[in-house]
Coordinates of C-alpha atoms and ligand atoms in Angstrom, one line a residue:
M82 CA 170.3 168.3 165.3
I83 CA 168.9 166.5 162.3
T84 CA 169.4 162.7 162.6
H85 CA 168.0 159.8 160.7
R86 CA 165.7 159.3 163.6
S87 CA 164.3 162.8 163.5
L88 CA 163.8 162.6 159.7
F89 CA 162.1 159.2 160.2
L90 CA 159.7 160.7 162.7
R91 CA 159.2 163.9 160.7
H92 CA 158.9 162.7 157.2
L93 CA 157.9 159.0 157.1
A94 CA 154.2 158.3 157.3
Q95 CA 153.7 156.7 160.6
T96 CA 151.3 153.8 161.3
S97 CA 151.4 153.8 165.1
D98 CA 152.4 155.9 168.0
A99 CA 155.1 153.4 169.0
P100 CA 157.3 152.4 166.0
L101 CA 160.3 150.2 166.9
A102 CA 162.5 153.0 165.4
L103 CA 165.7 151.1 165.5
E104 CA 168.2 152.3 162.9
I105 CA 169.6 149.3 161.1
E106 CA 172.9 149.7 159.3
K107 CA 173.4 146.2 158.0
A108 CA 171.7 142.8 158.1
S109 CA 173.3 139.5 157.5
G110 CA 172.1 135.9 158.2
I111 CA 169.9 136.0 161.2
Y112 CA 171.3 139.2 162.6
L113 CA 170.4 142.9 162.3
Y114 CA 173.1 145.4 163.1
T115 CA 172.1 148.8 164.5
A116 CA 173.7 152.2 164.0
E117 CA 174.6 152.1 167.7
G118 CA 176.7 149.0 167.1
K119 CA 174.3 146.4 168.6
S120 CA 173.6 143.1 167.0
I121 CA 170.1 141.8 167.2
L122 CA 169.0 138.2 166.6
D123 CA 166.0 138.4 164.3
L124 CA 163.4 135.9 165.4
I125 CA 160.7 137.2 163.1
S126 CA 162.4 137.5 159.7
G127 CA 160.7 140.8 158.7
I128 CA 157.5 138.9 159.3
A129 CA 158.2 135.6 157.6
V130 CA 160.2 137.2 154.7
S131 CA 163.9 136.4 155.3
N132 CA 163.4 132.6 155.1
I133 CA 167.0 132.1 154.0
G134 CA 168.4 134.9 156.2
H135 CA 169.3 138.5 155.4
C136 CA 171.4 139.2 152.4
H137 CA 171.9 135.5 151.4
P138 CA 175.0 135.4 149.1
A139 CA 173.0 133.6 146.4
V140 CA 170.3 136.3 146.4
V141 CA 172.8 139.1 146.5
K142 CA 174.6 137.6 143.5
A143 CA 171.4 137.1 141.5
V144 CA 170.3 140.7 142.2
Q145 CA 173.7 142.0 141.2
Q146 CA 173.8 140.0 138.0
Q147 CA 170.2 140.8 136.9
S148 CA 170.4 144.5 137.7
E149 CA 173.4 144.7 135.5
T150 CA 171.6 142.9 132.7
Y151 CA 168.2 144.5 132.6
M152 CA 165.6 145.9 135.1
H153 CA 162.1 147.0 134.1
L154 CA 161.4 146.5 130.4
M155 CA 157.7 146.5 129.8
V156 CA 154.4 145.9 131.6
Y157 CA 153.7 142.4 132.8
G158 CA 152.9 139.7 130.2
E159 CA 154.3 141.0 127.0
L160 CA 158.0 140.3 126.7
I161 CA 159.8 137.1 127.3
Q162 CA 162.1 137.7 130.3
S163 CA 164.3 134.7 131.4
P164 CA 164.1 135.5 135.2
Q165 CA 160.3 135.3 135.0
V166 CA 160.0 132.1 132.9
L167 CA 162.7 130.2 134.8
L168 CA 161.0 131.2 138.1
A169 CA 157.6 130.2 136.9
E170 CA 158.9 126.8 135.8
A171 CA 160.7 126.2 139.1
L172 CA 157.6 127.2 141.1
C173 CA 155.4 124.9 139.0
K174 CA 157.8 122.0 139.7
T175 CA 157.1 122.4 143.4
L176 CA 153.3 122.1 142.7
P177 CA 150.9 119.4 141.5
S178 CA 151.0 119.3 137.7
V179 CA 147.5 120.9 137.3
M180 CA 148.9 124.2 138.8
D181 CA 150.9 125.2 135.8
R182 CA 150.2 129.0 135.4
V183 CA 151.8 131.7 137.5
Y184 CA 150.8 135.3 137.5
F185 CA 153.5 137.5 139.1
V186 CA 152.7 140.6 141.2
N187 CA 154.6 142.7 143.7
S188 CA 153.1 141.8 147.1
G189 CA 150.8 139.6 149.1
S190 CA 147.9 142.0 149.0
E191 CA 148.2 142.2 145.2
A192 CA 148.3 138.4 144.9
V193 CA 145.1 138.2 146.9
E194 CA 143.5 140.9 144.7
G195 CA 144.4 138.9 141.6
A196 CA 143.2 135.6 143.0
L197 CA 139.8 137.1 144.0
K198 CA 139.3 138.7 140.6
L199 CA 140.2 135.5 138.9
A200 CA 137.7 133.5 141.0
K201 CA 134.9 136.0 140.2
R202 CA 135.8 136.0 136.5
Y203 CA 136.0 132.2 136.3
T204 CA 132.8 131.4 138.2
G205 CA 130.8 134.4 137.1
R206 CA 129.8 134.7 140.8
R207 CA 130.1 137.6 143.1
N208 CA 130.1 136.3 146.7
L209 CA 133.3 135.7 148.6
I210 CA 134.0 133.9 151.9
S211 CA 136.9 134.1 154.3
C212 CA 137.5 133.1 157.9
Y213 CA 137.1 135.1 161.1
N214 CA 140.5 136.4 162.2
A215 CA 141.9 136.0 158.7
Y216 CA 144.6 138.4 157.4
H217 CA 144.9 138.7 153.6
G218 CA 146.3 142.2 153.2
S219 CA 145.5 145.9 153.5
S220 CA 144.3 147.0 150.0
H221 CA 140.5 147.4 149.6
G222 CA 139.8 143.9 148.2
S223 CA 142.2 142.0 150.5
L224 CA 141.0 144.1 153.5
S225 CA 137.5 143.2 152.6
M226 CA 138.5 139.6 153.3
M227 CA 139.9 140.4 156.7
G228 CA 138.1 138.6 159.5
N229 CA 138.4 141.4 162.0
E230 CA 136.1 144.4 162.3
F231 CA 138.4 146.6 164.4
F232 CA 140.9 147.0 161.5
K233 CA 138.1 147.2 158.9
Q234 CA 135.3 149.4 160.0
A235 CA 136.9 152.8 159.4
F236 CA 137.4 151.9 155.7
R237 CA 133.9 150.9 154.6
P238 CA 132.4 150.6 152.1
L239 CA 134.5 147.6 151.2
L240 CA 133.7 144.8 148.7
P241 CA 130.0 143.7 148.9
G242 CA 129.0 140.0 149.1
V243 CA 131.7 139.1 151.6
S244 CA 130.9 136.8 154.6
H245 CA 133.0 134.9 157.1
I246 CA 133.1 131.3 158.4
R247 CA 134.9 130.1 161.6
F248 CA 138.3 128.6 160.8
G249 CA 138.3 124.9 161.4
A250 CA 134.5 124.6 161.9
V251 CA 132.9 122.0 159.7
D252 CA 129.5 123.3 161.0
D253 CA 130.0 126.5 159.0
L254 CA 130.7 124.9 155.6
H255 CA 127.0 125.0 154.7
L256 CA 127.4 128.7 154.3
I257 CA 129.4 128.0 151.1
N258 CA 126.8 127.8 148.3
E259 CA 126.2 128.1 144.6
Q260 CA 126.5 131.9 144.7
T261 CA 130.0 131.7 146.3
A262 CA 132.8 132.5 143.8
A263 CA 135.6 131.6 146.3
V264 CA 136.6 130.7 149.8
I265 CA 140.0 132.2 150.7
I266 CA 141.8 130.7 153.7
E267 CA 145.2 130.7 155.3
P268 CA 145.8 127.0 155.8
I269 CA 147.7 128.1 159.0
Q270 CA 146.2 131.4 160.3
G271 CA 149.1 133.8 160.8
E272 CA 148.0 137.0 162.4
A273 CA 145.3 135.1 164.4
G274 CA 148.4 133.9 166.3
V275 CA 149.3 130.7 164.4
V276 CA 146.1 128.8 164.5
M277 CA 145.9 125.4 162.9
A278 CA 142.9 123.2 161.9
D279 CA 142.5 119.4 161.5
V280 CA 143.4 117.8 158.2
S281 CA 139.9 116.5 158.1
Y282 CA 138.5 120.1 158.1
F283 CA 140.4 120.9 154.9
H284 CA 139.1 117.8 153.2
A285 CA 135.6 118.7 154.1
L286 CA 136.2 122.3 153.0
S287 CA 137.6 121.1 149.6
K288 CA 134.7 118.7 149.2
R289 CA 132.1 121.5 149.9
C290 CA 133.9 123.9 147.4
K291 CA 133.8 121.2 144.7
E292 CA 130.1 120.4 145.4
T293 CA 129.1 124.0 145.1
G294 CA 131.5 124.9 142.2
C295 CA 133.3 127.6 144.1
L296 CA 137.1 127.9 144.0
L297 CA 139.3 127.3 147.0
I298 CA 142.1 129.8 147.4
F299 CA 144.9 129.0 149.8
D300 CA 146.9 132.0 151.1
E301 CA 150.3 130.6 151.8
I302 CA 151.9 134.1 152.0
Q303 CA 153.3 133.3 155.5
S304 CA 153.3 129.5 155.5
G305 CA 154.9 129.0 152.1
F306 CA 158.5 128.8 151.0
G307 CA 159.5 126.2 153.5
R308 CA 158.3 127.8 156.7
S309 CA 155.9 125.1 157.7
G310 CA 158.2 122.1 157.3
S311 CA 157.3 121.4 153.7
F312 CA 157.7 123.8 150.7
W313 CA 154.0 124.5 150.8
Y314 CA 151.9 123.7 153.9
F315 CA 149.1 122.2 151.7
E316 CA 151.4 119.3 150.8
Q317 CA 150.8 118.1 154.3
L318 CA 147.0 118.2 153.9
G319 CA 146.6 116.0 150.8
I320 CA 144.4 118.4 148.9
T321 CA 145.1 120.9 146.2
P322 CA 143.6 124.4 146.1
D323 CA 142.3 125.9 142.9
I324 CA 144.3 129.0 143.4
L325 CA 147.5 129.4 145.5
V326 CA 148.8 132.8 146.6
C327 CA 152.3 133.5 147.8
A328 CA 154.6 136.4 148.6
K329 CA 156.8 137.3 151.6
G330 CA 159.5 134.6 151.8
M331 CA 159.3 134.2 148.0
G332 CA 161.6 137.0 147.2
G333 CA 164.5 136.3 149.6
G334 CA 164.1 140.0 150.7
M335 CA 163.0 141.4 147.4
P336 CA 159.3 142.4 146.8
I337 CA 157.4 139.8 144.8
G338 CA 154.1 137.8 145.0
A339 CA 152.1 135.5 142.8
F340 CA 148.8 133.8 142.3
I341 CA 149.0 130.4 140.7
S342 CA 146.3 128.2 139.2
S343 CA 145.5 125.9 136.3
N344 CA 145.5 126.9 132.7
D345 CA 141.8 126.3 132.6
I346 CA 141.1 128.9 135.3
M347 CA 143.9 131.4 134.5
Q348 CA 143.1 131.7 130.8
T349 CA 139.9 133.5 131.6
L350 CA 142.0 136.6 132.2
T351 CA 142.9 136.7 128.5
H352 CA 139.3 137.4 127.2
D353 CA 136.1 139.3 128.1
P354 CA 137.9 141.5 128.9
F355 CA 141.3 140.8 127.6
L356 CA 144.0 142.1 129.9
G357 CA 141.9 140.9 132.8
H358 CA 144.6 141.8 135.3
I359 CA 147.3 144.4 134.6
T360 CA 150.5 145.2 136.5
T361 CA 153.4 147.4 135.5
F362 CA 156.0 146.0 137.8
G363 CA 154.6 142.5 138.6
G364 CA 157.3 139.9 138.0
H365 CA 160.1 142.5 138.1
P366 CA 163.2 140.7 136.7
V367 CA 165.4 141.5 139.7
S368 CA 162.8 140.2 142.1
C369 CA 162.3 137.1 140.0
A370 CA 166.0 136.4 139.9
A371 CA 166.2 136.8 143.7
S372 CA 163.2 134.6 144.1
L373 CA 164.7 131.8 141.9
A374 CA 167.9 131.9 143.9
T375 CA 165.8 131.7 147.1
L376 CA 163.7 128.8 145.9
K377 CA 166.8 126.9 144.7
T378 CA 168.5 127.5 148.1
I379 CA 165.5 126.2 150.0
L380 CA 165.4 123.1 147.9
S381 CA 169.1 122.4 147.7
D382 CA 169.7 123.0 151.4
E383 CA 166.6 121.1 152.4
L384 CA 165.5 124.0 154.5
S385 CA 161.8 122.9 154.7
L386 CA 162.8 119.6 156.3
K387 CA 165.2 121.3 158.6
A388 CA 162.5 123.7 159.7
R389 CA 160.7 120.8 161.2
V390 CA 163.7 119.7 163.3
K391 CA 164.5 123.3 164.3
G392 CA 160.9 123.9 165.3
E393 CA 161.1 120.9 167.6
A394 CA 164.4 122.2 169.0
F395 CA 162.7 125.4 170.0
R396 CA 159.8 123.6 171.6
K397 CA 162.1 121.3 173.6
R398 CA 164.0 124.3 175.1
L399 CA 161.1 126.6 175.6
T400 CA 159.6 125.4 178.9
H401 CA 158.7 128.0 181.4
P402 CA 155.8 128.4 183.9
A403 CA 154.6 131.5 181.9
I404 CA 154.3 129.6 178.6
V405 CA 150.7 128.4 178.3
E406 CA 151.3 126.6 175.0
I407 CA 153.3 126.7 171.8
R408 CA 151.2 126.6 168.6
G409 CA 152.4 126.0 165.1
I410 CA 154.5 123.8 162.9
G411 CA 158.0 124.1 161.5
L412 CA 159.4 127.6 162.1
M413 CA 155.9 129.2 162.1
M414 CA 155.1 129.3 165.8
A415 CA 153.4 131.3 168.5
I416 CA 154.4 131.2 172.2
E417 CA 151.1 131.8 174.0
L418 CA 151.5 133.6 177.3
G419 CA 147.8 134.4 177.8
D420 CA 148.8 137.9 179.0
A421 CA 149.2 140.9 176.7
N422 CA 151.2 142.9 179.2
L423 CA 153.6 140.1 179.7
V424 CA 154.0 139.9 175.9
Q425 CA 154.9 143.6 175.7
K426 CA 157.3 143.3 178.6
T427 CA 159.0 140.2 177.2
I428 CA 159.4 141.8 173.8
A429 CA 161.1 144.9 175.4
K430 CA 163.3 142.8 177.6
A431 CA 164.3 140.5 174.8
L432 CA 165.2 143.6 172.6
E433 CA 167.4 144.9 175.4
K434 CA 169.2 141.5 175.4
G435 CA 169.6 141.6 171.6
L436 CA 166.6 139.6 170.3
L437 CA 163.8 140.8 168.1
T438 CA 160.4 139.2 168.5
D439 CA 156.9 140.5 168.1
W440 CA 153.2 139.9 168.8
F441 CA 150.3 139.2 166.3
L442 CA 147.8 141.6 164.8
F443 CA 144.8 139.7 166.2
K444 CA 146.5 138.0 169.1
D445 CA 148.3 140.2 171.5
T446 CA 148.8 137.5 174.2
A447 CA 151.4 135.5 172.1
L448 CA 154.9 136.0 171.0
R449 CA 155.8 135.4 167.3
L450 CA 158.5 132.9 166.5
A451 CA 159.4 133.0 162.8
P452 CA 163.2 133.0 162.5
P453 CA 165.1 132.5 159.2
L454 CA 165.0 128.8 158.3
T455 CA 168.8 129.0 158.2
I456 CA 169.1 129.5 162.0
T457 CA 171.7 127.1 163.5
E458 CA 171.5 124.8 166.5
E459 CA 173.7 127.3 168.5
E460 CA 171.6 130.3 167.5
I461 CA 168.4 128.4 168.6
E462 CA 170.1 127.8 171.9
K463 CA 171.0 131.4 172.3
A464 CA 167.5 132.6 171.2
C465 CA 165.8 130.3 173.7
T466 CA 168.1 131.4 176.6
I467 CA 167.3 135.1 175.9
L468 CA 163.6 134.4 175.7
L469 CA 163.5 132.4 178.9
E470 CA 165.6 135.0 180.7
S471 CA 163.3 137.8 179.4
L472 CA 160.3 135.8 180.6
S473 CA 161.7 135.4 184.1
E474 CA 162.9 138.9 184.7
Ligands
LIG69 N1 148.2 137.2 153.5 C1 148.9 136.9 154.6 C2 148.6 135.5 155.2 C3 149.8 137.7 155.2 O1 150.4 137.4 156.3 C4 150.0 139.0 154.6 C5 151.0 139.9 155.2 N2 151.1 139.9 156.6 C6 149.4 139.3 153.4 C7 148.5 138.4 152.9 C8 149.6 140.6 152.8 O2 150.9 140.7 152.2 P1 151.5 142.1 151.9 O3 151.8 142.8 153.2 O4 152.8 141.7 151.1 O5 150.6 142.9 151.0

């Protein structure tokens, strides 16, 4: 019998031998609803995407209105499209005034690609630095910046001139020099298993970048859009990057990304060569409309601030002998169990009980905790009960 499941397995390119392969019929708020009639509490938000929940009414309305008005019109950068300009303005209002130019793309990897090209073009330098255990995407350029050999080695040759420093290690900052075009860093490392560094490290990093004339790129693709307890995590660090990249939660469920910088840096894409970065679909009007609705919802409902309180509520409830530590801030957290088998068992048990969680690409001993920021007190209580029961069984 032909089923959606059999078609999924036969015709969709697979990326592992063990896909979740749940058939989802509908998603709303923090719940996914399966074809078998089960409701599943989503504790990972499609990997830090559904920050305001699935199918938020403001996003649905924006998508409906914009798709009835116009969709794709022309390649990026030529025509004035109100969803793009209003979103760019709203984004810039969340940022220090020097960051006043937004380049819209379709995804996180593409935002990273644009940022790397921009840094090379602006500095005239070729070398790039990222951190060990960094995840910046899966395209050739962004994969080059990944700090993990296992996932990279089969795809070489990648970009030349790339080296890595240890996240949080001031001792490695001397490796940044006058040949470095940019350092790209996740201010909270996501796929490494939610790893944070001292505020003083970021000040030293920013100082070293300024001394050597290289650009500092912050990848806030996971930490941005309210997840860390402020709209951008870097607000909590007291430094400003030269280029900021964002995606994921930005679209409220629609695909969109951006790299953002100052006019001084960004204008280099307009000459030698002109059209220094081109995208057909970047800044798609429907995605921009969805993103603007998302941004407004996060600000008006004070979801960043609430993420802090809700993160604390999780921490308070999640005490169990198997939990070694809980890392992270706001609603970007990792529950460290120190045991990859236990992680897999807990994920399976939790799913049986109607809760979706996950592990991390470079950290299989921890559970991912990244629920929609709209999760309620009662839903946190329910999620923690399921997690604790799953750990105990
Ligand atoms: N940077 C970070 C920090 C990410 O977490 C991701 C996605 N996991 C990316 C970049 C790449 O984004 P995308 O999958 O949209 O290309």
